[in-house]
Tab-separated table of C-alpha atoms in Angstrom:
chain	number	residue	atom	x	y	z
A	1	MET	CA	-3.800	7.597	8.393
A	2	ILE	CA	-5.988	4.669	9.438
A	3	ARG	CA	-3.284	3.509	11.852
A	4	GLN	CA	-2.984	6.976	13.362
A	5	LEU	CA	-6.749	7.206	13.865
A	6	ILE	CA	-6.852	3.778	15.530
A	7	VAL	CA	-3.915	4.620	17.802
A	8	SER	CA	-5.492	7.944	18.759
A	9	TYR	CA	-8.824	6.291	19.502
A	10	VAL	CA	-7.210	3.536	21.607
A	11	LEU	CA	-5.115	6.095	23.517
A	12	LEU	CA	-8.252	8.114	24.251
A	13	VAL	CA	-10.022	5.006	25.592
A	14	ALA	CA	-6.913	4.076	27.610
A	15	VAL	CA	-6.837	7.505	29.242
A	16	ALA	CA	-10.550	7.225	30.039
A	17	LEU	CA	-10.040	3.770	31.547
A	18	ALA	CA	-7.108	4.962	33.610
A	19	ALA	CA	-9.085	7.986	34.816
A	20	PHE	CA	-12.022	5.883	36.028
A	21	THR	CA	-10.622	2.419	36.776
A	22	VAL	CA	-7.420	3.207	38.665
A	23	PRO	CA	-9.061	5.466	41.295
A	24	VAL	CA	-11.814	2.887	41.829
A	25	ALA	CA	-9.223	0.144	42.260
A	26	PHE	CA	-7.311	2.247	44.813
A	27	THR	CA	-10.562	2.990	46.652
A	28	LEU	CA	-11.450	-0.713	46.796
A	29	THR	CA	-7.963	-1.541	48.023
A	30	ALA	CA	-8.121	1.047	50.801
A	31	GLN	CA	-11.629	-0.073	51.755
A	32	LEU	CA	-10.606	-3.731	51.943
A	33	ARG	CA	-7.566	-2.925	54.084
A	34	GLY	CA	-9.667	-0.677	56.327
A	35	ASP	CA	-12.396	-3.309	56.782
A	36	THR	CA	-9.799	-5.930	57.678
A	37	GLU	CA	-8.075	-3.624	60.149
A	38	GLU	CA	-11.388	-2.608	61.740
A	39	SER	CA	-12.501	-6.242	62.117
A	40	VAL	CA	-9.221	-7.264	63.797
A	41	ARG	CA	-9.306	-4.214	66.092
A	42	ARG	CA	-12.895	-4.992	67.126
A	43	GLU	CA	-11.982	-8.584	68.052
A	44	ALA	CA	-8.925	-7.365	69.975
A	45	LYS	CA	-11.008	-4.843	71.954
A	46	THR	CA	-13.548	-7.510	72.862
A	47	MET	CA	-10.843	-9.824	74.194
A	48	ALA	CA	-9.145	-6.899	75.997
A	49	LEU	CA	-12.368	-6.194	77.901
A	50	LEU	CA	-12.516	-9.817	79.052
A	51	LEU	CA	-8.869	-9.642	80.152
A	52	ALA	CA	-9.502	-6.405	82.079
A	53	ASP	CA	-12.416	-8.000	84.019
A	54	GLY	CA	-9.893	-10.215	85.833
A	55	GLY	CA	-12.425	-12.873	86.929
A	56	ASP	CA	-12.044	-16.591	86.382
A	57	ASP	CA	-15.159	-16.727	84.179
A	58	ALA	CA	-13.876	-13.866	82.100
A	59	ARG	CA	-10.514	-15.609	81.707
A	60	VAL	CA	-12.210	-18.840	80.608
A	61	ALA	CA	-14.344	-16.896	78.142
A	62	LEU	CA	-11.197	-15.140	76.851
A	63	ASP	CA	-9.426	-18.430	76.265
A	64	ARG	CA	-12.495	-19.875	74.533
A	65	ILE	CA	-12.860	-16.840	72.210
A	66	ALA	CA	-9.137	-16.802	71.403
A	67	ALA	CA	-9.204	-20.505	70.523
A	68	ALA	CA	-12.303	-20.057	68.345
A	69	TYR	CA	-10.716	-17.049	66.633
A	70	ALA	CA	-7.586	-19.058	65.880
A	71	ARG	CA	-9.653	-21.888	64.423
A	72	GLN	CA	-11.918	-19.735	62.252
A	73	THR	CA	-9.382	-17.189	61.008
A	74	PRO	CA	-5.697	-17.260	60.043
A	75	GLY	CA	-5.009	-14.850	62.926
A	76	ARG	CA	-3.178	-15.594	66.186
A	77	VAL	CA	-4.107	-14.181	69.630
A	78	ASP	CA	-1.422	-13.426	72.248
A	79	VAL	CA	-2.102	-12.197	75.813
A	80	LEU	CA	0.697	-9.894	76.944
A	81	PRO	CA	1.627	-9.202	80.607
A	82	SER	CA	1.343	-5.701	81.946
A	83	SER	CA	5.098	-5.225	81.699
A	84	ALA	CA	4.987	-5.723	77.888
A	85	ALA	CA	1.637	-4.041	77.305
A	86	PRO	CA	1.484	-0.660	75.537
A	87	THR	CA	-0.517	2.121	77.091
A	88	GLY	CA	-2.543	2.694	73.903
A	89	THR	CA	-3.879	0.758	70.926
A	90	THR	CA	-1.285	0.164	68.173
A	91	ASP	CA	-1.698	-1.005	64.584
A	92	HIS	CA	1.189	-2.247	62.457
A	93	TRP	CA	1.223	-3.427	58.808
A	94	GLY	CA	4.319	-5.225	57.705
A	95	SER	CA	6.187	-8.502	57.257
A	96	GLY	CA	3.116	-10.025	55.623
A	97	ALA	CA	0.847	-9.522	58.641
A	98	LEU	CA	-1.342	-6.988	60.402
A	99	GLN	CA	-0.616	-6.650	64.095
A	100	VAL	CA	-3.156	-4.947	66.416
A	101	THR	CA	-2.421	-4.545	70.159
A	102	VAL	CA	-5.147	-3.314	72.571
A	103	PRO	CA	-4.291	-2.641	76.262
A	104	ALA	CA	-6.529	-4.091	79.026
A	105	LYS	CA	-7.181	-1.709	81.952
A	106	ALA	CA	-8.963	-2.572	85.196
A	107	ALA	CA	-11.804	-0.552	86.625
A	108	ASP	CA	-9.393	1.488	88.751
A	109	GLY	CA	-7.378	2.362	85.605
A	110	HIS	CA	-4.240	0.333	86.202
A	111	LEU	CA	-2.804	-1.699	83.288
A	112	VAL	CA	-3.594	-5.412	83.577
A	113	GLY	CA	-2.042	-6.518	80.277
A	114	ALA	CA	-2.847	-6.438	76.550
A	115	VAL	CA	-4.329	-8.528	73.771
A	116	ARG	CA	-2.325	-8.711	70.541
A	117	ILE	CA	-3.765	-10.217	67.374
A	118	THR	CA	-1.404	-11.052	64.527
A	119	TYR	CA	-3.410	-11.418	61.308
A	120	PRO	CA	-1.582	-12.726	58.180
A	121	THR	CA	-2.324	-10.618	55.091
A	122	ARG	CA	-1.564	-13.185	52.374
A	123	ASP	CA	-5.289	-13.773	51.715
A	124	LEU	CA	-5.848	-10.036	51.684
A	125	THR	CA	-2.951	-9.570	49.270
A	126	ARG	CA	-4.325	-12.298	47.003
A	127	ARG	CA	-7.735	-10.591	46.943
A	128	LEU	CA	-6.079	-7.271	46.113
A	129	TRP	CA	-4.182	-8.882	43.241
A	130	GLN	CA	-7.445	-10.361	42.006
A	131	ILE	CA	-9.047	-6.929	42.059
A	132	TRP	CA	-6.188	-5.356	40.126
A	133	GLY	CA	-5.847	-8.342	37.764
A	134	PHE	CA	-9.546	-8.358	36.940
A	135	ARG	CA	-9.501	-4.669	36.140
A	136	ALA	CA	-6.335	-5.018	34.072
A	137	ALA	CA	-7.875	-7.866	32.059
A	138	LEU	CA	-11.066	-5.859	31.659
A	139	ALA	CA	-9.026	-2.875	30.478
A	140	VAL	CA	-7.174	-5.023	27.906
A	141	ALA	CA	-10.472	-6.429	26.644
A	142	VAL	CA	-11.974	-2.961	26.394
A	143	LEU	CA	-8.889	-1.693	24.546
A	144	GLY	CA	-9.158	-4.637	22.134
A	145	VAL	CA	-12.799	-3.854	21.441
A	146	ALA	CA	-11.885	-0.171	21.114
A	147	ALA	CA	-9.212	-1.080	18.549
A	148	LEU	CA	-11.747	-3.049	16.501
A	149	ILE	CA	-14.312	-0.268	16.700
A	150	GLY	CA	-11.582	2.254	15.903
A	151	ALA	CA	-10.555	0.260	12.827
A	152	VAL	CA	-14.140	0.155	11.560
A	153	VAL	CA	-14.686	3.845	12.239
A	154	ALA	CA	-11.305	4.817	10.760
A	155	ARG	CA	-11.923	2.857	7.568
A	156	ARG	CA	-15.349	4.408	7.277
A	157	LEU	CA	-13.974	7.907	7.813
A	158	THR	CA	-11.104	7.425	5.366
A	159	ARG	CA	-13.155	5.673	2.680
A	160	PRO	CA	-13.761	8.936	0.769
A	161	LEU	CA	-10.026	9.659	0.874
A	162	ARG	CA	-9.224	6.172	-0.427
A	163	GLN	CA	-11.724	6.683	-3.226
A	164	LEU	CA	-10.065	9.985	-4.093
A	165	ASN	CA	-6.665	8.286	-4.037
A	166	ASP	CA	-7.968	5.539	-6.320
A	167	MET	CA	-9.221	8.183	-8.709
A	168	ALA	CA	-5.835	9.943	-8.646
A	169	SER	CA	-4.050	6.621	-9.293
A	170	ARG	CA	-6.271	5.900	-12.289
A	171	PHE	CA	-5.587	9.413	-13.528
A	172	SER	CA	-1.846	8.800	-13.292
A	173	ASP	CA	-2.346	5.598	-15.315
A	174	GLY	CA	-4.018	7.608	-18.069
A	175	ASP	CA	-7.648	6.759	-17.320
A	176	LEU	CA	-9.261	10.186	-17.615
A	177	THR	CA	-12.738	8.686	-17.204
A	178	ALA	CA	-12.062	7.950	-13.507
A	179	ARG	CA	-14.482	9.643	-11.119
A	180	SER	CA	-14.799	9.606	-7.348
A	181	PRO	CA	-18.117	9.033	-5.530
A	182	VAL	CA	-19.298	12.138	-3.682
A	183	THR	CA	-19.530	10.700	-0.159
A	184	GLY	CA	-18.256	11.317	3.345
A	185	PRO	CA	-17.941	14.605	5.249
A	186	GLN	CA	-18.744	17.917	3.607
A	187	GLU	CA	-15.058	18.691	3.042
A	188	THR	CA	-14.358	15.470	1.137
A	189	GLN	CA	-17.601	15.860	-0.842
A	190	THR	CA	-16.478	19.320	-1.959
A	191	LEU	CA	-13.040	17.976	-2.878
A	192	ALA	CA	-14.574	15.041	-4.802
A	193	ARG	CA	-16.847	17.386	-6.779
A	194	THR	CA	-13.926	19.653	-7.615
A	195	LEU	CA	-11.739	16.766	-8.780
A	196	ASN	CA	-14.576	15.230	-10.788
A	197	GLN	CA	-15.197	18.536	-12.534
A	198	ALA	CA	-11.478	18.909	-13.223
A	199	GLY	CA	-11.384	15.352	-14.562
A	200	GLU	CA	-14.327	15.971	-16.867
A	201	ARG	CA	-12.755	19.171	-18.125
A	202	LEU	CA	-9.386	17.513	-18.669
A	203	ASP	CA	-11.016	14.535	-20.396
A	204	THR	CA	-12.883	16.876	-22.713
A	205	LEU	CA	-9.737	18.822	-23.566
A	206	ILE	CA	-7.661	15.694	-24.205
A	207	ALA	CA	-10.450	14.150	-26.279
A	208	SER	CA	-10.660	17.332	-28.351
A	209	GLN	CA	-6.916	17.252	-28.862
A	210	ARG	CA	-6.979	13.614	-29.950
A	211	ILE	CA	-9.829	14.256	-32.344
A	212	PHE	CA	-7.967	17.220	-33.816
A	213	VAL	CA	-4.742	15.231	-34.255
A	214	ALA	CA	-6.576	12.275	-35.756
A	215	ASP	CA	-8.599	14.459	-38.117
A	216	ALA	CA	-5.600	16.566	-39.106
A	217	SER	CA	-3.467	13.476	-39.714
A	218	HIS	CA	-6.209	11.811	-41.733
A	219	GLN	CA	-6.823	14.939	-43.819
A	220	LEU	CA	-3.099	15.399	-44.511
A	221	ARG	CA	-2.563	11.882	-45.810
A	222	THR	CA	-4.409	12.466	-49.094
A	223	PRO	CA	-2.583	15.656	-50.197
A	224	LEU	CA	0.754	14.173	-49.133
A	225	THR	CA	0.111	11.104	-51.238
A	226	ALA	CA	-0.853	13.316	-54.200
A	227	LEU	CA	2.244	15.460	-53.683
A	228	ARG	CA	4.501	12.416	-53.671
A	229	LEU	CA	2.931	11.126	-56.898
A	230	SER	CA	3.436	14.529	-58.497
A	231	LEU	CA	7.084	14.602	-57.457
A	232	ASP	CA	7.575	11.103	-58.859
A	233	ASN	CA	6.076	12.212	-62.147
A	234	ILE	CA	8.334	15.267	-62.236
A	235	ALA	CA	11.380	13.137	-61.549
A	236	ASP	CA	10.472	10.768	-64.386
A	237	GLY	CA	10.114	13.630	-66.879
A	238	VAL	CA	13.232	15.638	-66.031
A	239	ASP	CA	16.723	14.952	-67.342
A	240	ASP	CA	18.517	17.696	-65.435
A	241	GLU	CA	20.520	16.051	-62.653
A	242	PHE	CA	20.318	19.080	-60.373
A	243	VAL	CA	16.550	19.185	-60.711
A	244	LYS	CA	16.329	15.445	-60.087
A	245	GLU	CA	18.409	15.837	-56.950
A	246	ASP	CA	16.122	18.586	-55.675
A	247	VAL	CA	13.059	16.476	-56.488
A	248	GLU	CA	14.544	13.469	-54.686
A	249	GLN	CA	15.204	15.598	-51.598
A	250	ALA	CA	11.664	16.923	-51.721
A	251	THR	CA	10.340	13.386	-52.125
A	252	ALA	CA	12.371	12.227	-49.124
A	253	GLU	CA	10.886	15.047	-47.040
A	254	VAL	CA	7.382	14.133	-48.221
A	255	VAL	CA	8.049	10.512	-47.272
A	256	ARG	CA	9.258	11.620	-43.835
A	257	MET	CA	6.223	13.848	-43.417
A	258	SER	CA	3.963	10.956	-44.415
A	259	ARG	CA	5.598	8.789	-41.793
A	260	LEU	CA	5.128	11.569	-39.263
A	261	VAL	CA	1.443	11.943	-40.126
A	262	ASN	CA	0.908	8.188	-39.973
A	263	GLY	CA	2.666	8.086	-36.612
A	264	LEU	CA	0.462	10.866	-35.252
A	265	LEU	CA	-2.637	9.050	-36.471
A	266	VAL	CA	-1.534	5.792	-34.851
A	267	LEU	CA	-0.641	7.586	-31.618
A	268	ALA	CA	-3.984	9.399	-31.509
A	269	ARG	CA	-5.830	6.121	-31.991
A	270	ALA	CA	-3.683	4.438	-29.358
A	271	GLU	CA	-4.407	7.182	-26.822
A	272	ALA	CA	-8.114	6.868	-27.550
A	273	LYS	CA	-7.982	3.231	-26.374
A	274	VAL	CA	-10.669	2.174	-28.801
A	275	ALA	CA	-9.927	-1.553	-28.503
A	276	ALA	CA	-9.814	-3.760	-25.415
A	277	ALA	CA	-7.028	-6.281	-24.930
A	278	GLU	CA	-7.828	-9.834	-26.015
A	279	PRO	CA	-5.891	-13.127	-26.206
A	280	LEU	CA	-3.719	-13.263	-29.341
A	281	ALA	CA	-1.472	-16.046	-30.643
A	282	LEU	CA	2.042	-14.682	-30.203
A	283	LYS	CA	3.756	-17.114	-32.578
A	284	GLU	CA	1.520	-16.193	-35.512
A	285	ILE	CA	2.053	-12.469	-35.038
A	286	ILE	CA	5.836	-12.827	-34.734
A	287	ALA	CA	6.068	-15.070	-37.786
A	288	GLU	CA	3.952	-12.664	-39.842
A	289	ARG	CA	5.945	-9.543	-38.902
A	290	LEU	CA	9.322	-11.218	-39.406
A	291	ALA	CA	8.197	-12.389	-42.843
A	292	VAL	CA	7.224	-8.810	-43.726
A	293	TRP	CA	10.556	-7.309	-42.608
A	294	ARG	CA	12.977	-9.952	-43.845
A	295	PRO	CA	12.966	-8.708	-47.487
A	296	ALA	CA	13.945	-5.193	-46.356
A	297	ALA	CA	16.637	-6.682	-44.137
A	298	ASP	CA	17.949	-8.905	-46.952
A	299	GLU	CA	18.486	-5.861	-49.173
A	300	ARG	CA	21.099	-4.644	-46.699
A	301	GLY	CA	22.443	-8.057	-45.776
A	302	VAL	CA	20.944	-7.838	-42.263
A	303	THR	CA	19.859	-11.114	-40.688
A	304	ILE	CA	16.746	-11.299	-38.511
A	305	ALA	CA	17.094	-14.307	-36.214
A	306	LEU	CA	14.538	-15.758	-33.822
A	307	GLY	CA	16.304	-17.002	-30.726
A	308	GLY	CA	14.720	-20.202	-29.395
A	309	SER	CA	11.212	-21.340	-30.208
A	310	VAL	CA	7.785	-19.937	-29.388
A	311	ASP	CA	5.088	-22.201	-27.968
A	312	ASP	CA	2.130	-22.524	-30.344
A	313	ARG	CA	-0.239	-22.259	-27.373
A	314	LEU	CA	1.306	-19.074	-25.955
A	315	LEU	CA	-1.237	-16.247	-25.884
A	316	VAL	CA	-0.725	-12.623	-24.868
A	317	LEU	CA	-3.261	-9.947	-24.007
A	318	ALA	CA	-3.148	-7.086	-26.506
A	319	GLY	CA	-5.501	-4.923	-28.492
A	320	PRO	CA	-6.146	-6.042	-32.091
A	321	GLY	CA	-3.354	-4.689	-34.283
A	322	ASN	CA	-1.415	-3.186	-31.357
A	323	LEU	CA	1.302	-5.828	-31.224
A	324	ASP	CA	1.729	-5.694	-34.989
A	325	GLN	CA	2.426	-1.957	-34.838
A	326	VAL	CA	4.726	-2.395	-31.855
A	327	LEU	CA	6.846	-4.997	-33.643
A	328	ASP	CA	6.856	-2.966	-36.852
A	329	ASN	CA	8.189	0.123	-35.071
A	330	VAL	CA	10.798	-1.806	-33.082
A	331	LEU	CA	12.040	-3.767	-36.117
A	332	SER	CA	12.072	-0.598	-38.242
A	333	ASN	CA	14.244	1.186	-35.686
A	334	ALA	CA	16.523	-1.865	-35.321
A	335	LEU	CA	16.958	-2.105	-39.086
A	336	GLU	CA	17.606	1.636	-39.284
A	337	VAL	CA	20.585	1.474	-36.912
A	338	SER	CA	21.940	-1.965	-37.876
A	339	PRO	CA	25.143	-1.989	-39.941
A	340	ASP	CA	25.167	-3.819	-43.281
A	341	GLY	CA	25.696	-7.517	-42.639
A	342	GLY	CA	24.575	-7.177	-39.012
A	343	THR	CA	22.075	-9.306	-37.090
A	344	ILE	CA	18.811	-8.473	-35.345
A	345	THR	CA	17.954	-11.059	-32.706
A	346	PHE	CA	14.400	-11.638	-31.570
A	347	ARG	CA	13.884	-13.520	-28.272
A	348	VAL	CA	10.774	-14.664	-26.404
A	349	GLU	CA	10.718	-15.676	-22.742
A	350	SER	CA	7.620	-16.841	-20.912
A	351	GLY	CA	7.223	-17.149	-17.163
A	352	GLY	CA	4.148	-17.047	-14.954
A	353	ASP	CA	1.709	-14.351	-16.011
A	354	GLU	CA	4.242	-12.429	-18.121
A	355	VAL	CA	5.756	-12.790	-21.588
A	356	VAL	CA	8.956	-10.880	-22.375
A	357	LEU	CA	9.914	-9.995	-25.967
A	358	SER	CA	13.474	-8.779	-26.549
A	359	VAL	CA	14.776	-7.255	-29.800
A	360	LEU	CA	18.573	-6.845	-29.928
A	361	ASP	CA	20.478	-5.009	-32.644
A	362	GLU	CA	24.184	-4.444	-33.342
A	363	GLY	CA	23.932	-0.709	-33.840
A	364	PRO	CA	25.685	2.053	-31.905
A	365	GLY	CA	23.272	1.751	-28.990
A	366	MET	CA	22.209	4.663	-26.807
A	367	THR	CA	23.688	6.540	-23.915
A	368	ASP	CA	21.774	6.757	-20.643
A	369	ALA	CA	20.709	10.289	-21.531
A	370	GLU	CA	19.413	9.129	-24.910
A	371	LYS	CA	17.515	6.228	-23.307
A	372	SER	CA	15.801	8.663	-20.960
A	373	ARG	CA	14.523	10.681	-23.941
A	374	ALA	CA	13.925	7.893	-26.437
A	375	PHE	CA	10.200	7.614	-25.631
A	376	ASP	CA	9.602	11.375	-25.926
A	377	ARG	CA	7.532	12.439	-28.892
A	378	PHE	CA	9.453	13.838	-31.877
A	379	TRP	CA	12.827	12.956	-30.369
A	380	ARG	CA	14.884	11.408	-33.166
A	381	GLY	CA	18.087	9.461	-33.149
A	382	GLN	CA	20.367	9.156	-36.170
A	383	GLY	CA	20.806	5.665	-37.639
A	384	LEU	CA	23.888	4.399	-39.427
A	385	THR	CA	22.123	4.683	-42.776
A	386	GLY	CA	21.803	8.419	-42.365
A	387	ARG	CA	18.016	8.433	-42.425
A	388	SER	CA	16.038	10.129	-39.687
A	389	GLY	CA	12.811	8.814	-38.281
A	390	SER	CA	9.661	10.701	-37.406
A	391	GLY	CA	10.428	10.684	-33.696
A	392	LEU	CA	7.149	8.919	-32.909
A	393	GLY	CA	8.088	5.246	-33.294
A	394	LEU	CA	9.071	4.512	-29.698
A	395	SER	CA	6.343	6.844	-28.411
A	396	VAL	CA	3.798	4.715	-30.252
A	397	VAL	CA	5.418	1.543	-28.884
A	398	LYS	CA	5.257	2.785	-25.294
A	399	GLN	CA	1.661	3.999	-25.654
A	400	LEU	CA	0.402	0.744	-27.175
A	401	VAL	CA	2.291	-1.501	-24.752
A	402	THR	CA	1.166	0.537	-21.735
A	403	ASP	CA	-2.454	0.462	-22.915
A	404	ASP	CA	-2.255	-3.328	-23.034
A	405	GLY	CA	-1.005	-3.434	-19.426
A	406	GLY	CA	2.652	-4.075	-20.276
A	407	THR	CA	5.960	-2.243	-19.991
A	408	VAL	CA	8.825	-1.401	-22.335
A	409	VAL	CA	12.401	-0.510	-21.389
A	410	LEU	CA	15.664	0.079	-23.232
A	411	ARG	CA	18.861	-1.702	-22.222
A	412	ASP	CA	22.349	-2.200	-23.546
A	413	ALA	CA	22.664	-5.320	-25.684
A	414	PRO	CA	25.523	-7.704	-24.863
A	415	GLY	CA	28.481	-6.846	-27.069
A	416	GLY	CA	27.058	-3.442	-28.027
A	417	GLY	CA	23.854	-2.245	-29.557
A	418	LEU	CA	20.419	-1.706	-28.093
A	419	CYS	CA	17.997	-4.162	-26.520
A	420	VAL	CA	14.296	-3.276	-26.486
A	421	VAL	CA	12.555	-5.310	-23.753
A	422	ILE	CA	8.765	-5.523	-24.030
A	423	SER	CA	6.797	-7.189	-21.211
A	424	LEU	CA	3.246	-8.247	-22.008
A	425	ARG	CA	0.538	-9.931	-19.947
A	426	ALA	CA	0.142	-13.619	-20.626
A	427	SER	CA	-3.406	-14.797	-21.222
A	428	PRO	CA	-4.795	-17.304	-18.671
A	429	ARG	CA	-5.864	-19.384	-21.666
A	430	SER	CA	-2.239	-20.037	-22.664
A	431	GLY	CA	-1.356	-23.727	-22.626
A	432	GLY	CA	1.218	-24.961	-20.088
């Protein structure tokens, strides 16, 4: 839009320049040609009068004036005999010269001869080019200034629109606190007020939803814990196998519901963005989470391997506790789908201002359609162990990673399986 405004402004100035400058230049050109022609004609008439006099003194004066004219101007004077003299005055422009011929007539009216002045027009042409060149250079300079002024004016006019676009971009990134200054023309002020009011309303609604989810999840944790303890007590005091089976199924559902409630609580807190990202030691976090998950992996004969080494000085920007939850959810999903005796590979790559964490499993992997839905809330895949997740694990991962300014994608692992690629911002304080 800025470019279009500048181009329109420059075109308007160009039309104005053409409307005023070109006619003036043509007028000056015609005036200069007319003055030159009139001056040459006047000199030719003066000499023709001396030639028509016919006296010796007049002839001497004619020769003297012609010689002086030849010395002081680039023109040339020729005296024509009566046989070659025209009956009237003639003017001719062409071949790089102006030619004026004036007949000389005696007192009785008979033709004595003629005076012809040939005046080269190269100096006149050079002056005309100077006139046109000066105006062309002036026009270019004016257009340049007009472009600069147009850029300033265009940026000033479009500033409210850029502010609105910035607000919309922050909205798309999840920042519902973004507001646009109410500036500019009346139309953009009205639009800014409307969008700000919509943003405030949307922020209030989303905040209410998060508070409800967080409160509901928190309130449900206690009765679910009590229900699971009661089911465990029932299972311990019952000998009937059918009853035990029913109690075990109920306990499994309670466990799944507890995981679902915990996931909702984590997701609600993540969406609230209560903690700012800060530099965290990546090696310590990885070592701690791998140590926590290795016992569960050993029970099924699954190996968790760290590919390569992690620099002790490598720091990433993440909210406190966010990376721990991210790794827990990713490793839990990898362990869920890994076959007994399989391997989960953890890799770390650092380059520039980005750190990439990759978790590869040897499970069945995902189709492209499944990858496109994997980050949707409550979408669940089925692991090889037959257990179903809450459907919030990868949603929590994406929310936490995005809040910390990173990205997460799903790819096919070499040789089969799934590769979860997490890109995080490297802290400037990381050692090189």
